[in-house]
Amino acid sequence: MLATEVLNHLAYDPGVAPAEGGLPGLAVLKQVVSSINLFAVIATVGALCVAGIVWAWGHHTGSHGAEAKGKQGALVAAGVALLLGAANGLVAFFSALGTQVK
């Protein structure tokens, strides 16, 4: 087998692409994932509130460890909120980027 034949064989495009309507239950799956995302956003709001309370309690009691953990929790909650909000955009961006790979 020639080297070009091997490369052509390895570069075979299977022709697979995401398509809606291929399987039953796609609408239900989208609804379930959207509900999970909403649940995570609500949990993140709760985590941010708890982190803010710990931060304030640590500050007012002079507990530098609690204050640091409250700040850390607030930053983590903010990062999680950013990721949850950007989830669709991130997946779409990297999916589109992946289609450009040849």
XYZ file of N, CA, C and O in Angstrom:
408
model
N 0.842 -1.172 0.000
C 0.000 0.000 0.000
C 0.894 1.245 0.000
O 1.804 1.361 0.802
N 0.594 2.174 -0.867
C 1.363 3.401 -0.940
C 1.015 4.327 0.222
O -0.049 4.228 0.831
N 1.940 5.240 0.520
C 1.750 6.170 1.628
C 0.539 7.065 1.384
O -0.209 7.383 2.316
N 0.304 7.481 0.136
C -0.847 8.339 -0.153
C -2.151 7.573 0.030
O -3.146 8.147 0.470
N -2.139 6.287 -0.288
C -3.335 5.483 -0.075
C -3.638 5.348 1.415
O -4.797 5.368 1.825
N -2.599 5.203 2.215
C -2.777 5.098 3.668
C -3.342 6.410 4.210
O -4.273 6.422 5.013
N -2.792 7.546 3.752
C -3.280 8.843 4.205
C -4.727 9.066 3.774
O -5.533 9.582 4.543
N -5.061 8.676 2.559
C -6.435 8.823 2.098
C -7.371 7.942 2.923
O -8.497 8.332 3.227
N -6.910 6.765 3.280
C -7.724 5.870 4.089
C -7.922 6.434 5.494
O -9.016 6.356 6.054
N -6.890 7.042 6.067
C -6.993 7.629 7.399
C -7.829 8.895 7.400
O -8.440 9.252 8.402
N -7.880 9.610 6.288
C -8.594 10.873 6.200
C -10.030 10.693 5.741
O -10.686 11.645 5.371
N -10.552 9.482 5.795
C -11.911 9.212 5.352
C -12.916 9.972 6.215
O -12.848 9.941 7.439
N -13.814 10.686 5.582
C -14.858 11.434 6.285
C -16.086 10.541 6.410
O -16.699 10.183 5.419
N -16.461 10.171 7.636
C -17.610 9.287 7.795
C -18.948 9.968 7.511
O -19.960 9.299 7.376
N -18.976 11.292 7.432
C -20.204 12.006 7.096
C -21.195 12.106 8.242
O -22.387 12.239 8.010
N -20.718 12.032 9.469
C -21.604 12.114 10.626
C -21.678 13.559 11.101
O -20.651 14.207 11.270
N -22.889 14.051 11.291
C -23.104 15.408 11.782
C -24.340 15.410 12.676
O -25.248 14.603 12.480
N -24.375 16.302 13.662
C -25.570 16.382 14.515
C -26.808 16.738 13.696
O -26.764 17.620 12.839
N -27.888 16.023 13.952
C -29.135 16.282 13.233
C -30.297 16.128 14.199
O -30.367 15.156 14.944
N -31.206 17.102 14.177
C -32.392 17.012 15.028
C -33.393 16.057 14.410
O -33.471 15.913 13.197
N -34.160 15.422 15.257
C -35.228 14.560 14.781
C -34.802 13.138 14.495
O -35.597 12.346 14.027
N -33.548 12.804 14.775
C -33.079 11.454 14.481
C -33.555 10.418 15.473
O -33.781 9.271 15.122
N -33.702 10.824 16.722
C -34.138 9.900 17.766
C -35.362 10.461 18.476
O -35.489 11.668 18.641
N -36.235 9.583 18.920
C -37.374 10.078 19.692
C -36.907 10.530 21.081
O -35.928 10.030 21.613
N -37.606 11.486 21.635
C -37.291 11.940 22.983
C -36.308 13.081 23.052
O -35.880 13.454 24.145
N -35.926 13.650 21.919
C -34.960 14.746 21.932
C -35.526 15.963 22.667
O -34.825 16.610 23.439
N -36.794 16.246 22.465
C -37.418 17.388 23.144
C -37.443 17.157 24.654
O -37.195 18.090 25.430
N -37.697 15.925 25.065
C -37.709 15.611 26.493
C -36.308 15.759 27.069
O -36.126 16.310 28.163
N -35.304 15.287 26.353
C -33.926 15.409 26.815
C -33.523 16.872 26.962
O -32.891 17.261 27.949
N -33.896 17.709 25.996
C -33.595 19.142 26.092
C -34.275 19.760 27.313
O -33.684 20.578 28.021
N -35.504 19.346 27.570
C -36.234 19.877 28.721
C -35.588 19.431 30.026
O -35.467 20.217 30.968
N -35.141 18.181 30.100
C -34.489 17.674 31.301
C -33.180 18.425 31.552
O -32.896 18.854 32.674
N -32.374 18.607 30.511
C -31.102 19.321 30.673
C -31.338 20.775 31.061
O -30.630 21.325 31.913
N -32.351 21.402 30.482
C -32.685 22.779 30.852
C -33.118 22.866 32.313
O -32.756 23.814 33.022
N -33.869 21.874 32.766
C -34.294 21.853 34.168
C -33.114 21.653 35.105
O -33.047 22.264 36.178
N -32.170 20.801 34.718
C -30.964 20.591 35.522
C -30.160 21.884 35.592
O -29.653 22.254 36.655
N -30.065 22.594 34.470
C -29.345 23.869 34.447
C -30.023 24.872 35.382
O -29.353 25.573 36.138
N -31.347 24.942 35.346
C -32.069 25.858 36.227
C -31.849 25.486 37.685
O -31.617 26.360 38.531
N -31.900 24.201 38.003
C -31.656 23.740 39.369
C -30.255 24.150 39.820
O -30.066 24.611 40.945
N -29.274 23.995 38.934
C -27.895 24.362 39.270
C -27.752 25.861 39.484
O -27.018 26.304 40.375
N -28.448 26.665 38.689
C -28.401 28.121 38.861
C -28.991 28.505 40.222
O -28.423 29.329 40.951
N -30.114 27.896 40.586
C -30.744 28.195 41.876
C -29.831 27.763 43.023
O -29.668 28.481 44.014
N -29.204 26.591 42.888
C -28.266 26.127 43.918
C -27.066 27.061 44.025
O -26.554 27.306 45.124
N -26.629 27.608 42.912
C -25.503 28.540 42.914
C -25.867 29.835 43.624
O -25.043 30.408 44.358
N -27.094 30.302 43.445
C -27.557 31.493 44.169
C -27.526 31.218 45.671
O -27.061 32.050 46.462
N -27.988 30.043 46.070
C -27.940 29.669 47.484
C -26.518 29.600 48.009
O -26.224 30.075 49.118
N -25.628 29.017 47.220
C -24.221 28.918 47.627
C -23.596 30.301 47.760
O -22.810 30.552 48.682
N -23.957 31.198 46.863
C -23.431 32.568 46.941
C -23.938 33.276 48.195
O -23.179 33.999 48.863
N -25.188 33.057 48.549
C -25.734 33.649 49.779
C -25.019 33.105 51.009
O -24.644 33.873 51.903
N -24.817 31.799 51.059
C -24.129 31.194 52.198
C -22.690 31.708 52.276
O -22.195 32.045 53.358
N -22.010 31.787 51.129
C -20.634 32.282 51.121
C -20.571 33.733 51.593
O -19.661 34.121 52.334
N -21.553 34.534 51.200
C -21.598 35.926 51.653
C -21.808 36.024 53.152
O -21.201 36.859 53.824
N -22.661 35.152 53.687
C -22.889 35.143 55.137
C -21.620 34.731 55.877
O -21.239 35.351 56.880
N -20.936 33.703 55.389
C -19.693 33.246 56.025
C -18.632 34.335 55.945
O -17.907 34.590 56.920
N -18.550 34.989 54.811
C -17.588 36.074 54.627
C -17.853 37.196 55.641
O -16.939 37.678 56.327
N -19.114 37.621 55.741
C -19.466 38.695 56.672
C -19.255 38.265 58.124
O -18.725 39.033 58.942
N -19.657 37.038 58.455
C -19.477 36.535 59.822
C -17.992 36.479 60.179
O -17.593 36.886 61.265
N -17.173 35.984 59.253
C -15.737 35.927 59.496
C -15.128 37.303 59.682
O -14.247 37.512 60.525
N -15.600 38.257 58.909
C -15.083 39.622 59.009
C -15.449 40.252 60.356
O -14.594 40.868 61.014
N -16.683 40.095 60.768
C -17.150 40.760 61.989
C -16.701 40.064 63.267
O -16.679 40.688 64.330
N -16.332 38.793 63.174
C -15.858 38.095 64.376
C -14.343 38.032 64.444
O -13.791 37.540 65.425
N -13.684 38.503 63.405
C -12.223 38.468 63.390
C -11.651 37.115 63.013
O -10.470 36.870 63.189
N -12.488 36.242 62.480
C -12.029 34.924 62.062
C -11.541 35.015 60.609
O -12.331 34.980 59.664
N -10.240 35.154 60.463
C -9.676 35.348 59.124
C -9.843 34.107 58.253
O -9.976 34.209 57.031
N -9.849 32.936 58.873
C -10.056 31.702 58.116
C -11.450 31.636 57.523
O -11.628 31.283 56.355
N -12.461 31.971 58.320
C -13.835 31.971 57.822
C -14.026 33.045 56.754
O -14.717 32.829 55.767
N -13.391 34.187 56.976
C -13.494 35.268 55.989
C -12.892 34.835 54.655
O -13.473 35.054 53.596
N -11.746 34.173 54.722
C -11.092 33.699 53.488
C -11.939 32.638 52.793
O -12.060 32.640 51.562
N -12.532 31.740 53.579
C -13.386 30.697 52.981
C -14.640 31.312 52.370
O -15.134 30.846 51.343
N -15.188 32.352 52.994
C -16.346 33.035 52.424
C -16.014 33.699 51.097
O -16.783 33.625 50.144
N -14.846 34.351 51.041
C -14.408 34.966 49.780
C -14.214 33.903 48.711
O -14.625 34.070 47.558
N -13.572 32.797 49.113
C -13.334 31.708 48.161
C -14.655 31.135 47.655
O -14.816 30.893 46.461
N -15.613 30.955 48.557
C -16.919 30.439 48.155
C -17.642 31.381 47.214
O -18.292 30.947 46.260
N -17.525 32.676 47.471
C -18.164 33.661 46.597
C -17.545 33.633 45.201
O -18.257 33.700 44.188
N -16.224 33.515 45.139
C -15.562 33.452 43.830
C -15.920 32.171 43.077
O -16.150 32.197 41.864
N -15.975 31.061 43.793
C -16.343 29.793 43.159
C -17.780 29.853 42.647
O -18.079 29.425 41.520
N -18.686 30.392 43.463
C -20.081 30.512 43.037
C -20.203 31.419 41.816
O -20.977 31.133 40.898
N -19.435 32.496 41.785
C -19.466 33.382 40.623
C -18.944 32.671 39.377
O -19.499 32.814 38.277
N -17.891 31.877 39.543
C -17.360 31.111 38.411
C -18.338 30.066 37.904
O -18.508 29.876 36.690
N -19.011 29.408 38.825
C -20.020 28.411 38.434
C -21.166 29.089 37.700
O -21.655 28.579 36.682
N -21.608 30.244 38.196
C -22.676 30.983 37.526
C -22.259 31.377 36.113
O -23.053 31.290 35.169
N -21.005 31.784 35.964
C -20.490 32.133 34.634
C -20.527 30.928 33.700
O -20.969 31.025 32.553
N -20.072 29.790 34.195
C -20.065 28.578 33.359
C -21.475 28.109 33.015
O -21.736 27.693 31.880
N -22.386 28.166 33.979
C -23.759 27.739 33.701
C -24.429 28.653 32.678
O -25.144 28.187 31.795
N -24.195 29.933 32.820
C -24.785 30.876 31.872
C -24.190 30.772 30.480
O -24.873 31.003 29.479
N -22.922 30.419 30.417
C -22.230 30.363 29.128
C -22.203 28.952 28.533
O -21.576 28.744 27.503
N -22.871 27.986 29.168
C -22.781 26.599 28.736
C -23.178 26.421 27.266
O -22.447 25.793 26.487
N -24.320 26.966 26.872
C -24.762 26.816 25.478
C -23.770 27.453 24.511
O -23.433 26.875 23.473
N -23.323 28.646 24.839
C -22.374 29.347 23.976
C -21.037 28.627 23.876
O -20.452 28.545 22.793
N -20.546 28.102 24.999
C -19.272 27.374 24.983
C -19.359 26.108 24.141
O -18.471 25.825 23.332
N -20.434 25.359 24.326
C -20.596 24.125 23.543
C -20.745 24.451 22.057
O -20.133 23.802 21.205
N -21.532 25.472 21.750
C -21.705 25.855 20.339
C -20.381 26.325 19.736
O -20.049 25.969 18.594
N -19.613 27.110 20.502
C -18.340 27.618 20.001
C -17.372 26.472 19.700
O -16.802 26.393 18.621
N -17.191 25.572 20.682
C -16.236 24.497 20.479
C -16.742 23.456 19.480
O -15.940 22.821 18.786
N -18.034 23.292 19.367
C -18.575 22.397 18.346
C -18.303 22.956 16.952
O -17.883 22.235 16.040
N -18.512 24.261 16.804
C -18.218 24.898 15.509
C -16.710 24.858 15.230
O -16.290 24.643 14.080
N -15.910 25.043 16.256
C -14.460 24.968 16.092
C -14.043 23.557 15.686
O -13.157 23.376 14.848
N -14.694 22.574 16.269
C -14.369 21.178 15.952
C -14.723 20.799 14.523
O -14.081 19.941 13.923
N -15.752 21.441 13.943
C -16.102 21.131 12.563
C -15.073 21.656 11.563
O -15.040 21.214 10.422
N -14.231 22.580 12.016
C -13.206 23.146 11.129
C -11.941 22.302 11.084
O -11.062 22.552 10.262
N -11.844 21.313 11.963
C -10.665 20.449 11.982
C -10.694 19.551 10.763
O -11.687 18.894 10.481
N -9.620 19.517 10.047
C -9.538 18.693 8.824
C -8.467 17.653 8.999
O -7.458 17.813 9.556
